[in-house]
Amino acid sequence: MKLLNRTNLYFVLASLVVFCLGGVLFYFLFQLIIDKDFNYRLRERKNYYIETLAHSDSLLYFQKYSANSVEVARTGKFADSTETTSDTVLYDHIEKRLILYRQIAVNKYLNHQYYKIYVRRALVERKDIIEGVILLEVFLFLAFIMVLSLLNNQLSKKIWKPFYVILETINTYKVERPESLHFERDVITEFNELAAAIEKMTSKINQEFYTLKSFSENASHETQTPLAIIKNKLEVLMQSPGLLEEQMGMIDTALTAANRLSKLNEALLILSRIENRQFHNLEAININERINYHLATFDELIRMKGIRVKKEFHDILEVKMNSFLADILLENLVVNAIKHNAQAGSIIITIRRDGFEFANTGETLQEDPSRFFERFVKSNPKSTSLGLGLSIVKAISDTYHLTVRYTFSRNYHYIGVHI
């Protein structure tokens, strides 16, 4: 959820509580004002009817047409003249229903006669008041939320603009660029502090990246020369006359270890260069042609293991990527399909418009196939493989936003690369 939407949600919830409490308060306040107004109007009418009755008895004949608004009766005896106010329900002959009234009852002695006077006025029912208050509150609440949302959206575009500029810059930031990030300052202190912190952080990241990159390249370069010398000396030493069989075995073991270390150094250097995005030249690579080329390169090894190769090229597939990395990717997949295949097994290579797939026979997996894309993870711990081939495949695929999957089904290992 976006920060603005979450803020709006809290505003809406807080406003809802305030409007509900305000609605209750408004109802009681409105009821109080109505009651006060009713009582005032009733007293005015009472005084008017008393004054009218003091001058004439005509009010006695008028009351039957007054729709319960006034009722006057002669009592013939003295009664307490205390005024009382109450609510009552009377049947209205015009509307044909019961109506709630507020009435004032008073006894008066006028023109040598005692009278009982009722002055009434129809009340607005509580249900009508509650409905009116609810409708008003709902309308005000919706109008408030609409205005608040529009105002927040407009203000956020202006106030949060520096933040979105920082976010966009971070998203496009590449650590291999020599320059560190720099942001323009704004009037908002928090955004300025964020910009300063990110500038400081990226500057340190750049320094550490180039330090590590320089170390990796130098270490790899400097290691290759001593390794080449060691391998050369061991090969010369193996050709020396008079060596015992035990000594020959020791030299062969050392030479094997030196070769393995050389390959490991080269593989790690390639991985480092891939992850550091150091391969920039792009071209359209014909996957069909490159696979055929690498199959021809390893044709002798394929024949030695008696492997049957089946090619199902349904489409011509071209991928835009670096030529060197394309060859490394396909070579690793071809080598993996050969090396981890069964004797007299088979390889099925499928190419479609959306990608390509290598399938080879092999032993049942004991581990999660997705782990084979991690460094130094091998299906067989006793294998002499470095465990970096599929890591390189994964790194190259990620570089060009390709999806690579490893599955196992019916004695076949499937590695698919999809666009």
Short mmCIF file of C-alpha atoms in Angstrom, two decimals:
data_model
loop_
_atom_site.label_atom_id
_atom_site.label_comp_id
_atom_site.label_asym_id
_atom_site.label_seq_id
_atom_site.Cartn_x
_atom_site.Cartn_y
_atom_site.Cartn_z
CA MET A 1 0.00 0.00 0.00
CA LYS A 2 1.28 3.45 -0.90
CA LEU A 3 2.11 5.87 1.89
CA LEU A 4 -0.47 8.40 0.66
CA ASN A 5 -3.22 5.76 0.58
CA ARG A 6 -2.30 4.57 4.07
CA THR A 7 -2.34 8.17 5.34
CA ASN A 8 -5.73 8.71 3.69
CA LEU A 9 -6.99 5.52 5.33
CA TYR A 10 -6.04 6.80 8.79
CA PHE A 11 -7.66 10.16 7.98
CA VAL A 12 -10.85 8.40 6.87
CA LEU A 13 -11.01 6.24 10.01
CA ALA A 14 -10.35 9.24 12.27
CA SER A 15 -12.91 11.31 10.36
CA LEU A 16 -15.46 8.50 10.63
CA VAL A 17 -15.10 8.44 14.42
CA VAL A 18 -15.31 12.23 14.61
CA PHE A 19 -18.38 12.35 12.35
CA CYS A 20 -20.15 9.59 14.33
CA LEU A 21 -19.53 11.37 17.64
CA GLY A 22 -20.41 14.67 15.99
CA GLY A 23 -23.63 13.15 14.64
CA VAL A 24 -24.71 12.06 18.11
CA LEU A 25 -23.82 15.47 19.55
CA PHE A 26 -25.57 17.20 16.64
CA TYR A 27 -28.72 15.11 17.22
CA PHE A 28 -28.95 16.05 20.92
CA LEU A 29 -28.13 19.69 20.21
CA PHE A 30 -30.70 19.79 17.41
CA GLN A 31 -33.28 18.17 19.70
CA LEU A 32 -32.53 20.73 22.42
CA ILE A 33 -32.95 23.64 20.00
CA ILE A 34 -36.25 22.21 18.69
CA ASP A 35 -37.56 21.67 22.22
CA LYS A 36 -36.66 25.18 23.23
CA ASP A 37 -38.25 26.63 20.11
CA PHE A 38 -41.39 24.52 20.56
CA ASN A 39 -41.83 25.57 24.15
CA TYR A 40 -41.38 29.23 23.22
CA ARG A 41 -43.92 29.01 20.36
CA LEU A 42 -46.40 27.16 22.54
CA ARG A 43 -46.24 29.86 25.24
CA GLU A 44 -46.82 32.53 22.60
CA ARG A 45 -49.87 30.65 21.31
CA LYS A 46 -51.11 30.04 24.88
CA ASN A 47 -50.95 33.76 25.67
CA TYR A 48 -52.69 34.56 22.39
CA TYR A 49 -55.53 32.07 23.04
CA ILE A 50 -55.97 33.28 26.64
CA GLU A 51 -56.16 36.86 25.43
CA THR A 52 -58.65 35.87 22.71
CA LEU A 53 -60.76 33.89 25.16
CA ALA A 54 -60.83 36.84 27.56
CA HIS A 55 -62.56 38.93 24.90
CA SER A 56 -64.88 36.35 23.34
CA ASP A 57 -66.11 32.77 23.61
CA SER A 58 -65.63 32.26 19.85
CA LEU A 59 -62.54 30.18 20.57
CA LEU A 60 -64.83 27.45 21.94
CA TYR A 61 -66.39 27.04 18.50
CA PHE A 62 -63.08 27.36 16.60
CA GLN A 63 -61.29 24.51 18.41
CA LYS A 64 -63.04 21.73 16.46
CA TYR A 65 -61.44 23.10 13.27
CA SER A 66 -58.00 23.63 14.81
CA ALA A 67 -56.73 20.09 14.14
CA ASN A 68 -55.95 19.46 17.81
CA SER A 69 -53.86 22.66 18.08
CA VAL A 70 -56.12 24.11 20.78
CA GLU A 71 -58.68 22.63 23.17
CA VAL A 72 -60.79 24.73 25.57
CA ALA A 73 -63.33 23.40 28.06
CA ARG A 74 -65.40 25.01 30.87
CA THR A 75 -64.72 23.29 34.16
CA GLY A 76 -67.28 24.96 36.47
CA LYS A 77 -64.98 24.69 39.46
CA PHE A 78 -61.75 26.16 40.68
CA ALA A 79 -58.55 24.35 39.73
CA ASP A 80 -54.85 24.94 40.23
CA SER A 81 -53.61 27.47 37.70
CA THR A 82 -50.13 25.87 37.50
CA GLU A 83 -48.97 25.49 33.91
CA THR A 84 -47.78 22.00 32.82
CA THR A 85 -45.93 20.96 29.69
CA SER A 86 -46.03 17.39 28.35
CA ASP A 87 -46.02 15.24 25.22
CA THR A 88 -49.09 13.35 24.09
CA VAL A 89 -50.34 11.32 21.14
CA LEU A 90 -53.64 12.25 19.48
CA TYR A 91 -55.51 10.98 16.47
CA ASP A 92 -55.55 13.42 13.57
CA HIS A 93 -58.79 13.16 11.57
CA ILE A 94 -57.29 14.86 8.53
CA GLU A 95 -54.14 12.73 8.22
CA LYS A 96 -55.94 9.65 9.60
CA ARG A 97 -53.12 8.66 11.95
CA LEU A 98 -51.74 9.21 15.43
CA ILE A 99 -49.48 12.23 15.79
CA LEU A 100 -47.14 13.21 18.58
CA TYR A 101 -47.86 16.65 20.10
CA ARG A 102 -46.18 18.90 22.64
CA GLN A 103 -48.86 20.57 24.76
CA ILE A 104 -49.22 23.17 27.50
CA ALA A 105 -52.14 22.71 29.89
CA VAL A 106 -53.33 25.59 32.09
CA ASN A 107 -56.42 26.48 34.14
CA LYS A 108 -57.74 30.06 33.85
CA TYR A 109 -60.59 32.10 35.39
CA LEU A 110 -61.91 34.44 32.69
CA ASN A 111 -65.16 36.42 32.49
CA HIS A 112 -66.53 34.81 35.66
CA GLN A 113 -65.87 31.31 34.25
CA TYR A 114 -63.25 28.59 34.84
CA TYR A 115 -61.56 27.16 31.74
CA LYS A 116 -59.17 24.27 31.05
CA ILE A 117 -56.97 25.27 28.10
CA TYR A 118 -54.72 22.94 26.05
CA VAL A 119 -52.40 24.48 23.48
CA ARG A 120 -50.65 21.95 21.23
CA ARG A 121 -48.19 21.79 18.38
CA ALA A 122 -47.18 18.71 16.37
CA LEU A 123 -43.67 17.49 17.06
CA VAL A 124 -41.19 16.26 14.52
CA GLU A 125 -40.81 12.55 15.27
CA ARG A 126 -37.47 11.37 16.63
CA LYS A 127 -37.23 8.88 13.79
CA ASP A 128 -37.44 11.70 11.24
CA ILE A 129 -34.81 13.70 13.13
CA ILE A 130 -32.46 10.71 13.30
CA GLU A 131 -32.92 9.97 9.60
CA GLY A 132 -32.26 13.61 8.74
CA VAL A 133 -29.15 13.73 10.92
CA ILE A 134 -27.80 10.46 9.42
CA LEU A 135 -28.41 11.63 5.86
CA LEU A 136 -26.76 14.96 6.59
CA GLU A 137 -23.78 13.29 8.29
CA VAL A 138 -23.31 10.81 5.43
CA PHE A 139 -23.45 13.58 2.85
CA LEU A 140 -21.00 15.74 4.79
CA PHE A 141 -18.69 12.77 5.40
CA LEU A 142 -18.59 11.78 1.73
CA ALA A 143 -18.07 15.39 0.67
CA PHE A 144 -15.30 15.77 3.25
CA ILE A 145 -13.54 12.57 2.11
CA MET A 146 -13.79 13.60 -1.54
CA VAL A 147 -12.37 17.05 -0.89
CA LEU A 148 -9.67 15.59 1.38
CA SER A 149 -8.63 13.00 -1.21
CA LEU A 150 -8.46 15.54 -4.04
CA LEU A 151 -6.53 17.97 -1.86
CA ASN A 152 -4.14 15.27 -0.65
CA ASN A 153 -3.49 14.03 -4.19
CA GLN A 154 -2.75 17.52 -5.46
CA LEU A 155 -0.58 18.44 -2.49
CA SER A 156 1.28 15.13 -2.51
CA LYS A 157 2.29 15.60 -6.14
CA LYS A 158 3.95 18.84 -5.17
CA ILE A 159 5.21 18.05 -1.67
CA TRP A 160 6.41 14.52 -2.42
CA LYS A 161 8.00 15.37 -5.78
CA PRO A 162 11.59 15.44 -4.34
CA PHE A 163 11.01 12.00 -2.80
CA TYR A 164 9.88 10.48 -6.11
CA VAL A 165 12.87 12.09 -7.85
CA ILE A 166 15.16 10.42 -5.28
CA LEU A 167 13.35 7.10 -5.73
CA GLU A 168 13.58 7.21 -9.52
CA THR A 169 17.27 8.09 -9.35
CA ILE A 170 17.96 5.18 -6.99
CA ASN A 171 16.08 2.78 -9.30
CA THR A 172 18.25 3.78 -12.26
CA TYR A 173 21.45 3.85 -10.22
CA LYS A 174 24.21 1.48 -11.36
CA VAL A 175 27.11 0.81 -9.07
CA GLU A 176 29.54 0.46 -11.97
CA ARG A 177 29.11 4.12 -12.93
CA PRO A 178 32.11 6.19 -11.85
CA GLU A 179 30.06 9.12 -10.57
CA SER A 180 28.14 9.04 -7.28
CA LEU A 181 24.59 10.33 -6.90
CA HIS A 182 23.78 13.98 -6.32
CA PHE A 183 20.34 15.47 -5.57
CA GLU A 184 19.05 19.01 -5.64
CA ARG A 185 18.03 20.32 -2.25
CA ASP A 186 14.43 21.14 -1.33
CA VAL A 187 12.70 23.23 1.32
CA ILE A 188 11.67 20.10 3.23
CA THR A 189 14.30 19.17 5.79
CA GLU A 190 13.51 15.42 5.88
CA PHE A 191 13.98 15.05 2.12
CA ASN A 192 17.26 16.93 2.29
CA GLU A 193 18.49 14.63 5.06
CA LEU A 194 17.42 11.58 3.02
CA ALA A 195 19.22 12.90 -0.08
CA ALA A 196 22.39 13.59 1.91
CA ALA A 197 22.33 10.11 3.46
CA ILE A 198 21.86 8.43 0.05
CA GLU A 199 24.66 10.53 -1.49
CA LYS A 200 26.99 9.50 1.31
CA MET A 201 25.97 5.86 1.05
CA THR A 202 26.35 5.63 -2.76
CA SER A 203 29.69 7.39 -2.61
CA LYS A 204 30.94 4.77 -0.14
CA ILE A 205 29.42 1.96 -2.22
CA ASN A 206 31.20 3.25 -5.33
CA GLN A 207 34.53 3.41 -3.51
CA GLU A 208 34.17 -0.09 -2.09
CA PHE A 209 32.96 -1.47 -5.43
CA TYR A 210 35.95 -0.14 -7.33
CA THR A 211 38.30 -1.26 -4.57
CA LEU A 212 36.84 -4.77 -4.69
CA LYS A 213 36.76 -4.78 -8.48
CA SER A 214 40.39 -3.70 -8.67
CA PHE A 215 41.34 -6.34 -6.09
CA SER A 216 39.48 -9.10 -7.96
CA GLU A 217 40.98 -8.21 -11.31
CA ASN A 218 44.49 -7.81 -9.92
CA ALA A 219 44.25 -10.97 -7.84
CA SER A 220 42.99 -12.96 -10.81
CA HIS A 221 45.63 -11.54 -13.13
CA GLU A 222 48.46 -12.03 -10.65
CA THR A 223 47.31 -15.56 -9.82
CA GLN A 224 47.22 -16.70 -13.43
CA THR A 225 50.96 -16.17 -13.96
CA PRO A 226 52.16 -18.19 -10.92
CA LEU A 227 49.65 -20.91 -11.80
CA ALA A 228 50.95 -21.05 -15.38
CA ILE A 229 54.50 -21.31 -14.08
CA ILE A 230 53.54 -24.08 -11.62
CA LYS A 231 51.75 -26.05 -14.34
CA ASN A 232 54.67 -25.62 -16.75
CA LYS A 233 57.25 -26.69 -14.16
CA LEU A 234 55.19 -29.72 -13.16
CA GLU A 235 54.80 -30.80 -16.79
CA VAL A 236 58.58 -30.43 -17.32
CA LEU A 237 59.23 -32.31 -14.07
CA MET A 238 57.02 -35.21 -15.19
CA GLN A 239 59.23 -35.65 -18.24
CA SER A 240 62.37 -35.91 -16.12
CA PRO A 241 64.10 -39.30 -16.37
CA GLY A 242 64.50 -41.61 -13.39
CA LEU A 243 61.29 -40.62 -11.56
CA LEU A 244 59.73 -43.27 -9.39
CA GLU A 245 56.10 -44.24 -9.90
CA GLU A 246 55.18 -42.72 -6.52
CA GLN A 247 56.85 -39.44 -7.47
CA MET A 248 55.02 -39.44 -10.83
CA GLY A 249 51.73 -39.88 -8.97
CA MET A 250 52.49 -36.97 -6.63
CA ILE A 251 53.40 -34.68 -9.55
CA ASP A 252 50.23 -35.72 -11.43
CA THR A 253 48.10 -34.93 -8.35
CA ALA A 254 49.74 -31.50 -8.00
CA LEU A 255 49.26 -30.78 -11.70
CA THR A 256 45.56 -31.76 -11.48
CA ALA A 257 45.09 -29.45 -8.51
CA ALA A 258 46.85 -26.61 -10.34
CA ASN A 259 44.63 -27.07 -13.40
CA ARG A 260 41.53 -27.13 -11.18
CA LEU A 261 42.65 -23.96 -9.40
CA SER A 262 43.26 -22.26 -12.75
CA LYS A 263 39.77 -23.18 -13.98
CA LEU A 264 38.24 -22.08 -10.68
CA ASN A 265 40.01 -18.73 -10.87
CA GLU A 266 38.84 -18.20 -14.45
CA ALA A 267 35.22 -19.16 -13.61
CA LEU A 268 35.06 -16.85 -10.58
CA LEU A 269 36.53 -14.00 -12.60
CA ILE A 270 33.88 -14.49 -15.29
CA LEU A 271 31.14 -14.56 -12.63
CA SER A 272 32.50 -11.36 -11.10
CA ARG A 273 32.63 -9.60 -14.47
CA ILE A 274 29.07 -10.74 -15.30
CA GLU A 275 27.66 -9.53 -11.97
CA ASN A 276 29.51 -6.23 -12.35
CA ARG A 277 27.89 -5.73 -15.80
CA GLN A 278 31.21 -5.41 -17.59
CA PHE A 279 29.96 -6.89 -20.88
CA HIS A 280 28.25 -4.09 -22.79
CA ASN A 281 28.39 -4.88 -26.52
CA LEU A 282 25.08 -6.33 -27.68
CA GLU A 283 24.24 -8.13 -30.90
CA ALA A 284 21.54 -10.45 -32.21
CA ILE A 285 22.67 -14.00 -31.44
CA ASN A 286 21.27 -16.87 -33.49
CA ILE A 287 20.78 -19.53 -30.81
CA ASN A 288 20.24 -22.32 -33.36
CA GLU A 289 23.62 -21.72 -35.04
CA ARG A 290 25.51 -21.34 -31.75
CA ILE A 291 24.12 -24.58 -30.34
CA ASN A 292 25.08 -26.44 -33.51
CA TYR A 293 28.58 -24.97 -33.24
CA HIS A 294 29.07 -26.11 -29.64
CA LEU A 295 27.66 -29.56 -30.36
CA ALA A 296 30.20 -29.92 -33.18
CA THR A 297 32.98 -28.80 -30.80
CA PHE A 298 32.15 -31.58 -28.32
CA ASP A 299 31.23 -34.16 -30.96
CA GLU A 300 34.12 -36.47 -30.04
CA LEU A 301 33.16 -36.48 -26.36
CA ILE A 302 29.53 -37.15 -27.30
CA ARG A 303 30.55 -40.15 -29.42
CA MET A 304 32.85 -41.48 -26.68
CA LYS A 305 29.91 -41.63 -24.24
CA GLY A 306 27.59 -43.03 -26.90
CA ILE A 307 25.10 -40.19 -26.41
CA ARG A 308 22.26 -39.74 -28.89
CA VAL A 309 21.49 -36.10 -29.69
CA LYS A 310 18.02 -35.11 -30.89
CA LYS A 311 17.40 -31.56 -32.07
CA GLU A 312 13.86 -30.20 -32.17
CA PHE A 313 14.30 -26.73 -33.65
CA HIS A 314 10.73 -25.53 -34.20
CA ASP A 315 11.70 -21.86 -34.72
CA ILE A 316 14.69 -19.66 -35.40
CA LEU A 317 15.48 -17.98 -32.08
CA GLU A 318 17.49 -14.78 -31.84
CA VAL A 319 18.43 -13.14 -28.53
CA LYS A 320 20.09 -9.76 -28.14
CA MET A 321 23.09 -10.20 -25.85
CA ASN A 322 26.87 -10.10 -25.66
CA SER A 323 28.43 -12.63 -28.04
CA PHE A 324 31.06 -13.81 -25.51
CA LEU A 325 28.44 -14.38 -22.80
CA ALA A 326 26.13 -16.17 -25.26
CA ASP A 327 28.91 -18.65 -26.04
CA ILE A 328 29.66 -19.18 -22.34
CA LEU A 329 25.96 -19.75 -21.61
CA LEU A 330 25.44 -22.30 -24.39
CA GLU A 331 28.80 -24.02 -23.85
CA ASN A 332 28.01 -24.54 -20.16
CA LEU A 333 24.60 -26.01 -21.02
CA VAL A 334 26.09 -28.36 -23.65
CA VAL A 335 28.90 -29.46 -21.31
CA ASN A 336 26.44 -29.95 -18.44
CA ALA A 337 24.18 -32.13 -20.62
CA ILE A 338 27.17 -34.27 -21.68
CA LYS A 339 29.06 -34.48 -18.38
CA HIS A 340 26.04 -35.36 -16.23
CA ASN A 341 24.54 -37.76 -18.77
CA ALA A 342 24.36 -41.51 -18.49
CA GLN A 343 26.55 -43.77 -20.64
CA ALA A 344 24.74 -44.31 -23.97
CA GLY A 345 22.17 -41.77 -22.83
CA SER A 346 20.40 -39.10 -24.85
CA ILE A 347 20.15 -35.32 -25.18
CA ILE A 348 17.07 -33.52 -26.51
CA ILE A 349 17.49 -29.86 -27.46
CA THR A 350 14.27 -27.95 -28.11
CA ILE A 351 14.08 -24.43 -29.54
CA ARG A 352 10.87 -22.45 -29.75
CA ARG A 353 10.01 -18.81 -30.23
CA ASP A 354 9.92 -18.15 -26.48
CA GLY A 355 13.16 -19.92 -25.51
CA PHE A 356 15.17 -23.14 -25.61
CA GLU A 357 15.58 -26.23 -23.43
CA PHE A 358 18.22 -28.91 -22.85
CA ALA A 359 17.03 -32.33 -21.63
CA ASN A 360 19.42 -35.17 -20.80
CA THR A 361 19.15 -38.55 -19.15
CA GLY A 362 20.76 -38.96 -15.76
CA GLU A 363 20.53 -40.19 -12.21
CA THR A 364 17.62 -39.31 -9.95
CA LEU A 365 18.16 -36.05 -8.06
CA GLN A 366 18.68 -36.13 -4.31
CA GLU A 367 18.41 -32.35 -3.79
CA ASP A 368 16.19 -29.45 -4.81
CA PRO A 369 17.00 -28.67 -8.50
CA SER A 370 16.83 -24.90 -7.87
CA ARG A 371 19.89 -25.20 -5.57
CA PHE A 372 22.09 -26.20 -8.51
CA PHE A 373 22.14 -22.55 -9.59
CA GLU A 374 24.00 -21.70 -6.38
CA ARG A 375 27.76 -21.65 -6.36
CA PHE A 376 29.65 -24.87 -5.59
CA VAL A 377 26.45 -26.96 -5.35
CA LYS A 378 26.74 -30.32 -7.16
CA SER A 379 24.34 -33.23 -7.57
CA ASN A 380 27.18 -35.65 -6.82
CA PRO A 381 29.61 -34.53 -4.06
CA LYS A 382 32.29 -36.86 -5.49
CA SER A 383 32.15 -35.16 -8.89
CA THR A 384 35.27 -33.34 -10.08
CA SER A 385 33.06 -30.54 -11.41
CA LEU A 386 33.62 -27.05 -9.95
CA GLY A 387 29.90 -26.55 -9.34
CA LEU A 388 29.97 -23.14 -11.04
CA GLY A 389 28.63 -23.92 -14.52
CA LEU A 390 24.95 -23.42 -13.72
CA SER A 391 25.78 -20.43 -11.50
CA ILE A 392 27.30 -18.78 -14.56
CA VAL A 393 24.23 -19.74 -16.63
CA LYS A 394 21.97 -18.15 -13.98
CA ALA A 395 24.09 -14.97 -13.78
CA ILE A 396 24.06 -14.51 -17.56
CA SER A 397 20.30 -15.17 -17.74
CA ASP A 398 19.63 -12.62 -14.99
CA THR A 399 21.77 -10.05 -16.81
CA TYR A 400 19.51 -10.21 -19.86
CA HIS A 401 16.25 -10.76 -17.92
CA LEU A 402 15.90 -14.37 -19.09
CA THR A 403 14.16 -16.99 -16.95
CA VAL A 404 16.10 -20.21 -16.32
CA ARG A 405 14.50 -23.30 -14.71
CA TYR A 406 15.80 -26.71 -13.71
CA THR A 407 13.36 -29.65 -13.43
CA PHE A 408 13.60 -33.43 -13.28
CA SER A 409 10.97 -35.79 -14.71
CA ARG A 410 11.01 -39.41 -15.92
CA ASN A 411 14.79 -39.78 -15.67
CA TYR A 412 15.35 -36.58 -17.67
CA HIS A 413 17.00 -33.41 -16.41
CA TYR A 414 15.46 -30.29 -18.01
CA ILE A 415 17.16 -26.90 -18.07
CA GLY A 416 15.06 -24.29 -19.88
CA VAL A 417 15.94 -20.71 -20.72
CA HIS A 418 12.91 -18.57 -21.59
CA ILE A 419 12.64 -15.05 -22.90
#
